[in-house]
Amino acid sequence: PTWIPRELTLESFTGIWVRKNFGVYFFNSTVISLATAVLSVFFGALAGYGFSRFQLPGKRVLIGFFLATQMLPGVLLVGPYFKVLTATGLYDTRTGLVIAFLTICLPFATWTMKGFIDGVPLEMDEAALVDGCDRLGVFFRIILPVLGPGMVASVLFAFLLAWGDLLWALCLTTSEEMMTVTLGIARTVGEFRIIWPMLMAGSLLGGLPAILLYLFLQRFLVTGLTAGALKE
């Protein structure tokens, strides 16, 4: 093999984008990853606010259960998810994949948001309630605006998890119209040969969005994780 090519060409990139329908896979991964990130952060912030501000019965047990779900390997959950999504008609759909990813990302988002909200003085809530705000008003007008770094940390975690997943996409989709970037890259590996140029081109294209997103938001990620870990 020659390490330095004799001439530069973009044939592998155009080939995988056109002949391998990589554009469809790219679109599916973008929609699924963004939906997972936005929904997990929104519902995680709501749940984190409830755990932080209300004395709920069995709160410690429920939080422990949330954390315990992170210890289960994904392959253990594939079978139950397959049955549920098939029974509900969500198998081989983007919605089904988003729901599967949400169950993985929500515990992390909830824990991160709770730790961040714990650092917000309770007096801010009380002052807003005295001024006439209800609980939802306090959440959207007082709490949510100061959760920026924590939300960025949760968004990055959810987006990168959904974008780089192979197991769930492989087991919960069958049609080419629903396949993701990771499946598109895997399809360049055949039974008897590997299309190395397209494999490398697909890996580069598939990794670029995640790399660029991380580089753009990394300072918020560090701030969010450290702020969420502090407790007054």
Short mmCIF file of C-alpha atoms in Angstrom, two decimals, residues 24-228:
data_model
loop_
_atom_site.label_atom_id
_atom_site.label_comp_id
_atom_site.label_asym_id
_atom_site.label_seq_id
_atom_site.Cartn_x
_atom_site.Cartn_y
_atom_site.Cartn_z
CA VAL A 24 -30.52 9.65 3.98
CA TYR A 25 -28.57 8.13 6.86
CA PHE A 26 -27.15 11.53 7.74
CA PHE A 27 -30.63 13.07 7.82
CA ASN A 28 -32.00 10.26 10.02
CA SER A 29 -29.13 10.55 12.50
CA THR A 30 -29.52 14.33 12.67
CA VAL A 31 -33.27 14.20 13.34
CA ILE A 32 -33.00 11.39 15.88
CA SER A 33 -30.03 12.90 17.73
CA LEU A 34 -31.49 16.41 17.93
CA ALA A 35 -34.89 15.13 19.07
CA THR A 36 -33.26 12.95 21.72
CA ALA A 37 -31.10 15.82 22.97
CA VAL A 38 -33.90 18.39 23.16
CA LEU A 39 -36.50 16.08 24.75
CA SER A 40 -34.09 14.56 27.27
CA VAL A 41 -32.95 18.00 28.45
CA PHE A 42 -36.50 19.38 28.68
CA PHE A 43 -37.96 16.44 30.61
CA GLY A 44 -34.75 16.02 32.60
CA ALA A 45 -34.95 19.66 33.71
CA LEU A 46 -38.57 19.22 34.78
CA ALA A 47 -37.79 16.03 36.70
CA GLY A 48 -34.66 17.57 38.22
CA TYR A 49 -36.68 20.56 39.41
CA GLY A 50 -39.22 18.26 41.05
CA PHE A 51 -36.53 16.21 42.80
CA SER A 52 -34.69 19.33 43.94
CA ARG A 53 -37.57 21.45 45.18
CA PHE A 54 -40.23 19.03 46.44
CA GLN A 55 -40.12 16.54 49.31
CA LEU A 56 -41.60 13.62 47.42
CA PRO A 57 -42.28 10.29 49.17
CA GLY A 58 -39.66 7.75 48.18
CA LYS A 59 -37.53 10.37 46.45
CA ARG A 60 -34.23 8.78 47.41
CA VAL A 61 -35.39 5.37 46.23
CA LEU A 62 -36.55 6.79 42.91
CA ILE A 63 -33.28 8.64 42.34
CA GLY A 64 -31.39 5.46 43.17
CA PHE A 65 -33.54 3.59 40.65
CA PHE A 66 -32.72 6.19 38.01
CA LEU A 67 -29.01 5.67 38.60
CA ALA A 68 -29.36 1.88 38.70
CA THR A 69 -30.79 1.87 35.17
CA GLN A 70 -27.44 3.17 33.93
CA MET A 71 -25.78 -0.04 35.08
CA LEU A 72 -27.78 -2.25 32.72
CA PRO A 73 -26.02 -3.15 29.46
CA GLY A 74 -27.83 -2.08 26.32
CA VAL A 75 -27.89 -5.59 24.88
CA LEU A 76 -30.00 -6.70 27.86
CA LEU A 77 -32.73 -4.21 26.92
CA VAL A 78 -32.88 -4.86 23.18
CA GLY A 79 -35.35 -7.75 23.48
CA PRO A 80 -37.94 -5.92 25.63
CA TYR A 81 -37.70 -2.78 23.49
CA PHE A 82 -38.15 -4.84 20.33
CA LYS A 83 -41.37 -6.35 21.70
CA VAL A 84 -42.75 -3.02 22.95
CA LEU A 85 -42.00 -1.12 19.74
CA THR A 86 -43.39 -3.93 17.58
CA ALA A 87 -46.60 -4.06 19.63
CA THR A 88 -47.09 -0.29 19.44
CA GLY A 89 -46.27 0.01 15.73
CA LEU A 90 -43.14 2.07 16.39
CA TYR A 91 -40.63 -0.52 15.21
CA ASP A 92 -38.49 0.69 12.30
CA THR A 93 -39.40 4.34 12.91
CA ARG A 94 -37.45 7.39 14.01
CA THR A 95 -39.90 7.86 16.88
CA GLY A 96 -39.12 4.40 18.20
CA LEU A 97 -35.40 5.09 18.20
CA VAL A 98 -35.91 8.44 19.94
CA ILE A 99 -37.96 6.75 22.68
CA ALA A 100 -35.27 4.11 23.15
CA PHE A 101 -32.52 6.72 23.43
CA LEU A 102 -34.60 8.84 25.82
CA THR A 103 -34.75 6.03 28.37
CA ILE A 104 -30.94 5.99 28.37
CA CYS A 105 -30.36 9.76 28.40
CA LEU A 106 -33.11 10.87 30.80
CA PRO A 107 -31.50 9.56 34.02
CA PHE A 108 -28.25 11.40 33.24
CA ALA A 109 -30.10 14.59 32.29
CA THR A 110 -32.28 14.41 35.42
CA TRP A 111 -29.29 13.89 37.71
CA THR A 112 -27.31 16.70 36.08
CA MET A 113 -30.23 19.13 36.20
CA LYS A 114 -31.00 18.27 39.83
CA GLY A 115 -27.42 18.94 40.89
CA PHE A 116 -27.44 22.25 39.06
CA ILE A 117 -30.82 23.35 40.47
CA ASP A 118 -29.66 22.46 43.98
CA GLY A 119 -27.14 25.30 43.60
CA VAL A 120 -29.88 27.85 42.86
CA PRO A 121 -30.98 29.58 46.10
CA LEU A 122 -34.47 28.58 47.21
CA GLU A 123 -35.12 32.24 48.05
CA MET A 124 -35.38 32.98 44.32
CA ASP A 125 -38.32 30.57 44.04
CA GLU A 126 -39.99 32.02 47.12
CA ALA A 127 -39.60 35.60 45.88
CA ALA A 128 -41.14 34.69 42.52
CA LEU A 129 -44.05 32.90 44.22
CA VAL A 130 -44.69 35.94 46.42
CA ASP A 131 -44.76 38.12 43.29
CA GLY A 132 -47.52 35.97 41.80
CA CYS A 133 -45.70 33.30 39.78
CA ASP A 134 -46.96 29.75 39.86
CA ARG A 135 -44.62 26.76 39.92
CA LEU A 136 -44.42 26.51 36.13
CA GLY A 137 -43.71 30.22 35.94
CA VAL A 138 -40.89 29.85 38.45
CA PHE A 139 -39.42 27.00 36.43
CA PHE A 140 -39.55 28.71 33.03
CA ARG A 141 -38.76 32.27 34.15
CA ILE A 142 -36.35 31.77 37.06
CA ILE A 143 -34.79 28.31 36.97
CA LEU A 144 -34.52 27.49 33.26
CA PRO A 145 -32.57 30.64 32.26
CA VAL A 146 -29.74 29.83 34.71
CA LEU A 147 -29.42 26.19 33.63
CA GLY A 148 -27.48 26.96 30.45
CA PRO A 149 -24.20 25.14 31.21
CA GLY A 150 -25.99 22.14 32.70
CA MET A 151 -28.30 21.94 29.70
CA VAL A 152 -25.32 22.04 27.33
CA ALA A 153 -23.71 19.12 29.18
CA SER A 154 -26.90 17.07 28.89
CA VAL A 155 -27.41 18.03 25.24
CA LEU A 156 -23.90 16.92 24.33
CA PHE A 157 -24.26 13.62 26.17
CA ALA A 158 -27.62 12.81 24.55
CA PHE A 159 -26.60 13.94 21.06
CA LEU A 160 -23.30 12.05 21.04
CA LEU A 161 -24.92 8.90 22.43
CA ALA A 162 -27.67 8.88 19.80
CA TRP A 163 -25.33 9.87 16.97
CA GLY A 164 -22.71 7.20 17.66
CA ASP A 165 -25.07 4.34 18.50
CA LEU A 166 -24.96 1.16 16.44
CA LEU A 167 -26.64 -1.50 18.59
CA TRP A 168 -30.07 0.11 18.92
CA ALA A 169 -30.21 1.28 15.31
CA LEU A 170 -29.20 -2.18 14.11
CA CYS A 171 -31.82 -3.99 16.19
CA LEU A 172 -34.73 -1.54 15.97
CA THR A 173 -34.65 -0.69 12.25
CA THR A 174 -34.80 -2.78 9.09
CA SER A 175 -35.61 -0.51 6.14
CA GLU A 176 -32.91 1.51 4.42
CA GLU A 177 -35.02 4.68 4.79
CA MET A 178 -34.68 4.49 8.60
CA MET A 179 -30.99 3.59 8.85
CA THR A 180 -28.50 5.90 10.57
CA VAL A 181 -24.95 7.01 9.85
CA THR A 182 -23.37 4.22 11.88
CA LEU A 183 -25.32 1.61 9.93
CA GLY A 184 -24.32 3.28 6.68
CA ILE A 185 -20.66 3.03 7.65
CA ALA A 186 -21.09 -0.60 8.70
CA ARG A 187 -22.56 -1.44 5.29
CA THR A 188 -19.21 -0.71 3.65
CA VAL A 189 -17.91 -3.88 5.33
CA GLY A 190 -18.98 -6.84 3.22
CA GLU A 191 -18.76 -10.57 3.79
CA PHE A 192 -15.77 -11.06 1.52
CA ARG A 193 -14.26 -7.59 1.18
CA ILE A 194 -14.10 -4.16 2.77
CA ILE A 195 -14.48 -1.01 0.71
CA TRP A 196 -11.72 0.86 2.52
CA PRO A 197 -11.98 4.22 0.69
CA MET A 198 -15.72 4.49 1.39
CA LEU A 199 -15.26 3.21 4.94
CA MET A 200 -12.73 5.94 5.68
CA ALA A 201 -14.79 8.61 3.93
CA GLY A 202 -17.95 7.58 5.79
CA SER A 203 -16.12 7.54 9.12
CA LEU A 204 -14.83 11.05 8.51
CA LEU A 205 -18.23 12.39 7.46
CA GLY A 206 -19.95 10.62 10.35
CA GLY A 207 -17.51 11.94 12.93
CA LEU A 208 -17.42 15.56 11.79
CA PRO A 209 -20.75 16.75 13.32
CA ALA A 210 -19.93 15.29 16.73
CA ILE A 211 -16.40 16.70 16.69
CA LEU A 212 -17.52 20.18 15.62
CA LEU A 213 -20.33 20.24 18.18
CA TYR A 214 -17.96 19.23 20.96
CA LEU A 215 -15.32 21.77 19.96
CA PHE A 216 -17.95 24.52 19.88
CA LEU A 217 -19.54 23.64 23.23
CA GLN A 218 -16.66 22.11 25.21
CA ARG A 219 -16.19 25.10 27.52
CA PHE A 220 -19.89 24.99 28.42
CA LEU A 221 -19.60 21.24 28.97
CA VAL A 222 -16.82 21.61 31.57
CA THR A 223 -18.68 24.44 33.31
CA GLY A 224 -21.93 22.51 33.35
CA LEU A 225 -20.48 19.31 34.75
CA THR A 226 -18.51 21.05 37.51
CA ALA A 227 -21.39 23.37 38.45
CA GLY A 228 -23.80 20.47 38.63
#
